[in-house]
Every structure is written in structure tokens, then in C-alpha cells.
Amino acid sequence: MKKAVLITGASAGIGLATAKYLADQGYQVFGTTRSITKRQAVVDEAKAKYGDQLQFIELDVTKDESVKSAISDVMNKAGHLDAVVCNAGSGIYGTVEEMPMAMVYSQFETNYFGYLRVLQAVIPSMRERKAGHIVLLSSLGGVVCVPFQSHYSAGKYAVEGLTQGLRQELYGTGVKVAAIRPGDIQTEFNDTTYLNIPENSPYKKRCQACWDVINKNMKIAPKPILVAKKIHKVLKSKNPKAYYTAADFVSSLLPILFPLMTSKLKEKILRIFYGIDFK
Ligand SMILES: NC(=O)c1ccc[n+]([C@@H]2O[C@H](COP(=O)([O-])OP(=O)(O)OC[C@H]3O[C@@H](n4cnc5c(N)ncnc54)[C@H](OP(=O)(O)O)[C@@H]3O)[C@@H](O)[C@H]2O)c1
């Protein structure tokens, strides 16, 4: 019997690459999007290549009812879930001082509470079956904060904590939990990020300079297949680690080297890297 996996946010980027890769590996994949109509080309292409082995369903992680009905749809179709990949996410960029509160709530609604809604819907059946893999998309931004991405990073730090907590709670139940920490990966992420760099902002010069570097880095970043393969590695593992980095070689060193440095040194390195080491 094929292993059934649910991937949230599978219509683009990391989620789409993972959906295709896992379908290629023989998994029964359920990928989600908020709107099949808006993603019709992606859905049609998947249908043509994979048939029912990669099915798209509508799910908005910010809405309780949407999550409940999507999970019950998957359960009706597959009978059970062997794995869930909480991946659907978005970004916001700007200063702490100037970011509209509504956008901060919206960021956490998707990137943290969105994971939680899906987890609460899938964990009971995994626990009862005494089996399952839960993969949470964190970020290297959950290890160190990229300047002007405080709220995105805060959400990913929350996911890092959630990973540790869940691993302890589910210890001995047969349900395995791991987080993936991608570095920069070439996806739609920057295009959909909510940007708040007001023209008259006192931070304008540094905030814009940093965003320019972030965008430049994205253009030369690894493709999402790198992350898809790391997720597959976790799904194959009987006893996964808590955290897996999926990044280019230099960025992969970050979780190893940064804990050895003082805060001031880390901050200086980041300012230089992002071209904002000026006042
Ligand atoms: N790209 C990077 O450099 C990078 C680095 C570290 C971590 N990550 C993390 O990796 C994950 C995927 O990012 P990505 O780069 O692949 O982004 P992406 O290309 O922008 O794709 C985002 C996906 O999330 C879905 N989505 C967004 N909001 C949603 C919501 N409210 N409910 C349900 N689905 C929603 C989108 O689906 P629809 O629009 O079709 O609904 C889309 O499939 C995120 O958690 C991100 O934080 C990315």
C-alpha cells in the first residue's frame, strides 16, 4: 500500500517540489492550495503527470473549518495519513516600529497557528495508529533573525519551540517529529512577501538595502528539490533528529558556527552580509 502524505502549500515552491518528488518516490500525495482555480495550471499539470497519485485539495490554514473539512476529505480518500508536512507559509518584511499590527497577526495566523490547526487535526489519528511522521518547515531564520524580518523569524522561532515540545509529548507514541531549516531557496516567497518600507521611513535606506541583498540572494539560491530530498530523508527515518538544515554549503555552517560566537559578532557578520553595516 502506498504511504499517504499531506503537504500544505503544495501549489508552489518547496511544497510543489516535495509533492512531485514524493509522488516520484511512490507516495500517495495530497497537496493543498487555497484556490484550485487560481492554481489550475499547476493542478492540471500534476493530474496529467501523476493522475490520482498527486491530488490537490483546497485548504486555507488560517481557517478552522477549511482545515477540518480538508483533513476529513483526505481521511475519506486515504483512510489514514502516514505523514504530514506543514509547509504553507508567507513572509512579511519591514521594521518592528512601522509594521501594521494586522500584518503581524496575519503572519502568525499562517506561519504558526496555521501549523497548529493542521497538527491538531491530524495527530489524533496518527497517535491511535501509533505511527506517523510530522515535518514542520522552519527556517535558518528560526536560528538567526534576518534584519527587518523580526516577525517572520519570531514565527519560525516559535516553530522551533513547537518542534521540541511536540517531540517530547509524542515520545513513545510512534509519531515522529522533525523540523527542516531551509536557507534561501528559489521560490515565489519574496514575490508574495508583504513589504512595508514607507517612503518617509527613518529606516528607509537600510531597510531597502537589506531587501535588495535578500532578493539578489534569492536569485542564486538552490532550487527547492534540495529541501524535498531532505524531507524525504526524514520520512524514511525511523528515528529522525529534531532539526535538519537544507541550504547551500556556507549557510549550512550557520547553525554550527553561530552558537559559538558572541551576539555582537553574529550581529556584525549579519550587518556586513546584508549590506547594512552603516547608521
Ligand atoms: N524560500 C525560502 O527561501 C524559504 C526559506 C526558509 C523557509 N521557507 C519556508 O518554506 C515554506 C514554503 O515556502 P516557499 O518558499 O515554498 O513559498 P512559496 O513559493 O511562496 O509557496 C507558499 C505556499 O504556501 C501556500 N500558502 C500561503 N498561505 C497559505 C494559507 N493561508 N493557507 C494555505 N496555504 C497557503 C501557497 O499556496 P496558495 O497560494 O496556492 O494557497 C503556496 O503553495 C514556508 O513555510 C517558508 O517559511 C522558505
Coordinates of C-alpha atoms and ligand atoms in Angstrom, one line a residue:
M1 CA 0.0 0.0 0.0
K2 CA 1.3 3.5 -0.9
K3 CA 2.2 5.7 2.0
A4 CA -0.2 8.7 2.2
V5 CA 1.3 12.2 2.8
L6 CA -0.4 15.5 3.2
I7 CA 1.6 18.6 2.2
T8 CA 0.2 22.1 3.0
G9 CA 1.0 24.8 0.4
A10 CA 1.9 22.4 -2.4
S11 CA 1.0 24.7 -5.3
A12 CA 4.4 26.4 -5.5
G13 CA 8.0 26.4 -4.3
I14 CA 9.1 23.9 -1.7
G15 CA 5.7 22.3 -1.3
L16 CA 5.2 21.7 -5.0
A17 CA 8.8 20.3 -5.4
T18 CA 8.2 18.0 -2.4
A19 CA 4.8 16.9 -3.7
K20 CA 6.3 15.9 -7.1
Y21 CA 9.4 14.3 -5.6
L22 CA 7.4 12.2 -3.1
A23 CA 5.0 11.1 -5.9
D24 CA 8.0 10.1 -7.9
Q25 CA 9.1 8.0 -4.9
G26 CA 5.8 6.2 -4.9
Y27 CA 3.9 8.1 -2.1
Q28 CA 0.2 8.9 -2.4
V29 CA 0.4 12.7 -2.1
F30 CA -2.3 15.1 -1.1
G31 CA -1.2 18.7 -1.8
T32 CA -3.1 21.8 -0.7
T33 CA -3.8 25.2 -2.2
R34 CA -6.1 27.9 -1.0
S35 CA -7.7 28.0 -4.5
I36 CA -7.6 25.3 -7.1
T37 CA -8.9 27.8 -9.7
K38 CA -6.0 30.2 -9.1
R39 CA -3.6 27.3 -9.4
Q40 CA -5.4 25.5 -12.2
A41 CA -2.3 25.2 -14.4
V42 CA -0.3 23.5 -11.6
V43 CA -3.2 21.2 -10.7
D44 CA -3.7 20.2 -14.3
E45 CA 0.0 19.5 -14.9
A46 CA 0.1 17.3 -11.7
K47 CA -3.0 15.5 -12.8
A48 CA -1.6 14.8 -16.3
K49 CA 1.7 13.5 -15.0
Y50 CA 0.7 11.7 -11.8
G51 CA -3.0 11.0 -12.1
D52 CA -4.6 10.3 -8.6
Q53 CA -1.2 9.8 -7.0
L54 CA -0.9 13.6 -6.6
Q55 CA -4.2 15.1 -5.7
F56 CA -4.8 18.8 -4.9
I57 CA -7.4 19.8 -2.3
E58 CA -8.4 23.3 -1.1
L59 CA -7.2 24.3 2.3
D60 CA -6.6 27.7 4.0
V61 CA -4.5 27.1 7.1
T62 CA -5.9 30.3 8.7
K63 CA -9.5 29.0 8.8
D64 CA -10.6 26.3 11.2
E65 CA -13.5 25.0 9.0
S66 CA -11.2 24.8 5.9
V67 CA -8.7 22.7 7.8
K68 CA -11.3 20.4 9.3
S69 CA -13.0 19.7 6.0
A70 CA -9.8 19.3 4.1
I71 CA -8.4 16.7 6.6
S72 CA -11.7 14.8 6.6
D73 CA -11.6 14.8 2.8
V74 CA -8.1 13.3 2.9
M75 CA -9.1 10.7 5.5
N76 CA -12.1 9.6 3.5
K77 CA -9.9 9.2 0.4
A78 CA -6.8 7.6 2.0
G79 CA -8.1 6.0 5.2
H80 CA -5.2 7.3 7.2
L81 CA -2.1 9.6 6.9
D82 CA 1.4 8.3 7.2
A83 CA 2.9 11.8 7.1
V84 CA 2.1 15.5 7.2
V85 CA 4.4 18.3 6.0
C86 CA 3.4 21.7 7.5
N87 CA 4.8 23.9 4.8
A88 CA 2.3 26.6 3.8
G89 CA 3.7 29.9 4.8
S90 CA 4.4 33.5 3.8
G91 CA 6.6 36.4 4.8
I92 CA 6.4 40.0 6.0
Y93 CA 9.3 42.5 5.8
G94 CA 9.7 45.8 7.5
T95 CA 10.6 47.3 10.8
V96 CA 9.1 46.4 14.2
E97 CA 8.2 50.1 14.7
E98 CA 6.3 50.5 11.5
M99 CA 4.7 47.1 10.8
P100 CA 0.9 47.3 11.0
M101 CA -0.3 45.0 13.8
A102 CA -2.9 43.4 11.4
M103 CA 0.0 42.1 9.3
V104 CA 1.8 40.7 12.3
Y105 CA -1.3 38.8 13.4
S106 CA -1.8 37.6 9.8
Q107 CA 1.8 36.4 9.8
F108 CA 1.4 34.3 12.9
E109 CA -2.0 33.1 11.8
T110 CA -0.5 31.5 8.8
N111 CA 3.0 30.5 9.9
Y112 CA 2.3 29.4 13.4
F113 CA -1.4 28.9 14.1
G114 CA -1.8 27.5 10.6
Y115 CA 0.6 24.7 11.5
L116 CA -1.2 24.2 14.8
R117 CA -4.6 23.8 13.2
V118 CA -3.3 21.1 10.9
L119 CA -1.4 19.4 13.7
Q120 CA -4.5 19.3 16.0
A121 CA -6.5 17.8 13.1
V122 CA -4.0 15.0 12.2
I123 CA -2.3 14.0 15.4
P124 CA -5.2 12.1 17.0
S125 CA -5.4 9.5 14.2
M126 CA -1.6 9.2 14.0
R127 CA -1.4 8.6 17.7
E128 CA -4.2 6.0 17.6
R129 CA -2.3 4.2 14.7
K130 CA 0.9 4.5 16.7
A131 CA 2.7 5.7 13.6
G132 CA 3.3 8.8 11.5
H133 CA 5.8 11.4 10.6
I134 CA 5.3 15.1 11.2
V135 CA 7.6 17.5 9.3
L136 CA 7.5 21.2 10.1
L137 CA 9.0 23.8 7.8
S138 CA 11.1 26.0 10.0
S139 CA 13.9 28.1 8.5
L140 CA 17.5 29.2 9.1
G141 CA 15.5 32.4 10.0
G142 CA 14.4 30.4 13.0
V143 CA 18.0 30.1 14.2
V144 CA 19.1 33.6 13.5
C145 CA 17.0 36.6 12.6
V146 CA 17.5 38.2 9.2
P147 CA 17.4 42.1 9.7
F148 CA 13.9 43.6 9.2
Q149 CA 12.3 40.1 9.2
S150 CA 11.7 40.1 13.0
H151 CA 8.1 38.8 12.8
Y152 CA 8.8 36.1 10.2
S153 CA 11.8 35.0 12.4
A154 CA 9.7 35.1 15.6
G155 CA 7.2 32.8 13.9
K156 CA 9.9 30.4 12.9
Y157 CA 11.5 30.5 16.4
A158 CA 8.0 29.5 17.6
V159 CA 8.0 26.6 15.2
E160 CA 11.4 25.6 16.5
G161 CA 10.0 25.5 20.1
L162 CA 6.9 23.7 18.9
T163 CA 9.1 21.0 17.4
Q164 CA 10.9 20.4 20.7
G165 CA 7.6 20.4 22.6
L166 CA 5.9 18.0 20.2
R167 CA 8.8 15.6 20.2
Q168 CA 8.6 15.3 24.0
E169 CA 4.8 15.0 24.0
L170 CA 4.7 12.3 21.3
Y171 CA 7.8 10.4 22.6
G172 CA 6.9 6.7 22.8
T173 CA 3.7 7.1 20.7
G174 CA 5.3 6.0 17.4
V175 CA 4.7 9.5 15.9
K176 CA 8.0 11.2 14.9
V177 CA 8.5 14.9 14.6
A178 CA 11.3 16.9 12.9
A179 CA 11.8 20.4 11.6
I180 CA 13.5 21.4 8.4
R181 CA 15.5 24.6 8.3
P182 CA 15.9 25.8 4.7
G183 CA 18.3 28.6 3.9
D184 CA 17.5 30.8 0.9
I185 CA 15.6 28.6 -1.6
Q186 CA 14.5 29.9 -5.1
T187 CA 10.7 30.1 -4.8
E188 CA 7.8 32.6 -5.1
F189 CA 8.4 33.5 -1.4
N190 CA 9.8 37.0 -2.0
D191 CA 7.2 37.9 -4.6
T192 CA 4.4 37.2 -2.1
T193 CA 6.1 38.7 1.0
Y194 CA 4.3 41.7 2.4
L195 CA 6.7 44.6 2.1
N196 CA 6.4 47.6 4.4
I197 CA 9.2 50.1 3.5
P198 CA 7.5 53.6 3.7
E199 CA 9.0 56.3 1.6
N200 CA 9.4 58.6 4.6
S201 CA 10.6 55.9 6.9
P202 CA 13.7 56.9 9.0
Y203 CA 14.9 53.3 8.3
K204 CA 14.3 53.5 4.5
K205 CA 18.0 53.4 3.4
R206 CA 19.0 50.3 5.5
C207 CA 15.7 48.5 5.1
Q208 CA 15.8 48.9 1.3
A209 CA 19.5 47.9 1.1
C210 CA 18.9 44.8 3.1
W211 CA 15.8 43.8 0.9
D212 CA 18.0 44.3 -2.2
V213 CA 20.5 41.8 -0.9
I214 CA 17.8 39.3 0.1
N215 CA 16.4 39.5 -3.4
K216 CA 19.8 39.1 -5.0
N217 CA 20.5 36.1 -2.9
M218 CA 17.2 34.5 -3.8
K219 CA 18.1 34.6 -7.5
I220 CA 21.2 32.5 -6.9
A221 CA 19.8 30.3 -4.2
P222 CA 19.4 26.5 -4.5
K223 CA 16.3 25.0 -6.1
P224 CA 13.5 23.6 -3.8
I225 CA 14.4 20.0 -4.8
L226 CA 17.2 20.3 -2.2
V227 CA 14.5 20.7 0.5
A228 CA 12.3 18.0 -1.0
K229 CA 15.1 15.4 -0.7
K230 CA 15.7 16.4 2.9
I231 CA 12.0 15.9 3.7
H232 CA 12.1 12.5 2.1
K233 CA 15.1 11.6 4.2
V234 CA 13.1 12.5 7.4
L235 CA 10.1 10.4 6.2
K236 CA 12.4 7.4 5.6
S237 CA 14.0 7.7 9.1
K238 CA 12.6 5.6 11.9
N239 CA 14.2 7.9 14.5
P240 CA 14.6 11.4 12.9
K241 CA 16.7 14.2 14.5
A242 CA 14.9 17.3 15.7
Y243 CA 16.4 19.6 13.1
Y244 CA 17.7 19.3 9.5
T245 CA 19.3 22.1 7.6
A246 CA 18.6 22.3 3.8
A247 CA 20.8 25.1 2.4
D248 CA 23.9 25.9 0.4
F249 CA 27.2 24.9 1.9
V250 CA 28.1 28.2 3.5
S251 CA 24.6 28.7 5.0
S252 CA 24.6 25.1 6.3
L253 CA 27.5 26.1 8.6
L254 CA 25.4 28.7 10.3
P255 CA 23.6 26.6 12.9
I256 CA 27.0 25.0 13.8
L257 CA 29.2 28.2 13.9
F258 CA 26.7 30.8 15.2
P259 CA 26.2 29.3 18.7
L260 CA 30.0 29.5 19.2
M261 CA 30.0 33.3 18.6
T262 CA 29.1 36.2 20.8
S263 CA 25.9 38.1 20.0
K264 CA 27.8 41.2 18.9
L265 CA 30.0 39.2 16.5
K266 CA 26.9 37.5 15.0
E267 CA 25.1 40.8 14.5
K268 CA 28.2 42.4 12.9
I269 CA 28.5 39.5 10.4
L270 CA 24.8 39.7 9.5
R271 CA 25.1 43.5 9.0
I272 CA 28.0 43.1 6.7
F273 CA 26.4 40.2 4.9
Y274 CA 23.2 42.2 4.3
G275 CA 25.0 45.4 3.3
I276 CA 23.6 47.4 6.3
D277 CA 26.7 48.0 8.4
F278 CA 26.1 51.7 8.5
K279 CA 24.0 54.1 10.6
Ligands
LIG1 N1 12.0 30.0 0.1 C1 12.8 30.2 1.1 O1 13.9 30.8 1.0 C2 12.5 29.6 2.4 C3 13.5 29.6 3.4 C4 13.2 29.1 4.7 C5 11.9 28.6 5.0 N2 11.0 28.6 4.0 C6 9.6 28.1 4.4 O2 9.2 27.1 3.5 C7 7.8 27.1 3.4 C8 7.4 27.2 1.9 O3 7.9 28.4 1.4 P1 8.1 28.6 -0.2 O4 9.4 29.4 -0.3 O5 8.0 27.4 -1.0 O6 6.9 29.7 -0.5 P2 6.0 29.9 -1.8 O7 6.8 29.5 -3.1 O8 5.6 31.3 -1.7 O9 4.8 28.9 -1.6 C9 4.0 29.1 -0.5 C10 2.9 28.1 -0.5 O10 2.1 28.3 0.7 C11 0.7 28.3 0.4 N3 0.0 29.2 1.3 C12 0.3 30.5 1.6 N4 -0.5 31.0 2.5 C13 -1.4 30.0 2.8 C14 -2.5 29.8 3.6 N5 -3.0 30.8 4.4 N6 -3.2 28.6 3.7 C15 -2.8 27.6 2.9 N7 -1.7 27.7 2.0 C16 -1.0 28.9 2.0 C17 0.7 28.8 -1.1 O11 -0.5 28.2 -1.7 P3 -1.6 29.0 -2.4 O12 -1.1 30.4 -2.7 O13 -1.9 28.2 -3.7 O14 -2.8 29.0 -1.5 C18 2.0 28.1 -1.6 O15 1.7 26.8 -2.1 C19 7.3 28.3 4.2 O16 6.9 27.8 5.5 C20 8.5 29.2 4.3 O17 8.5 30.0 5.5 C21 11.2 29.1 2.8

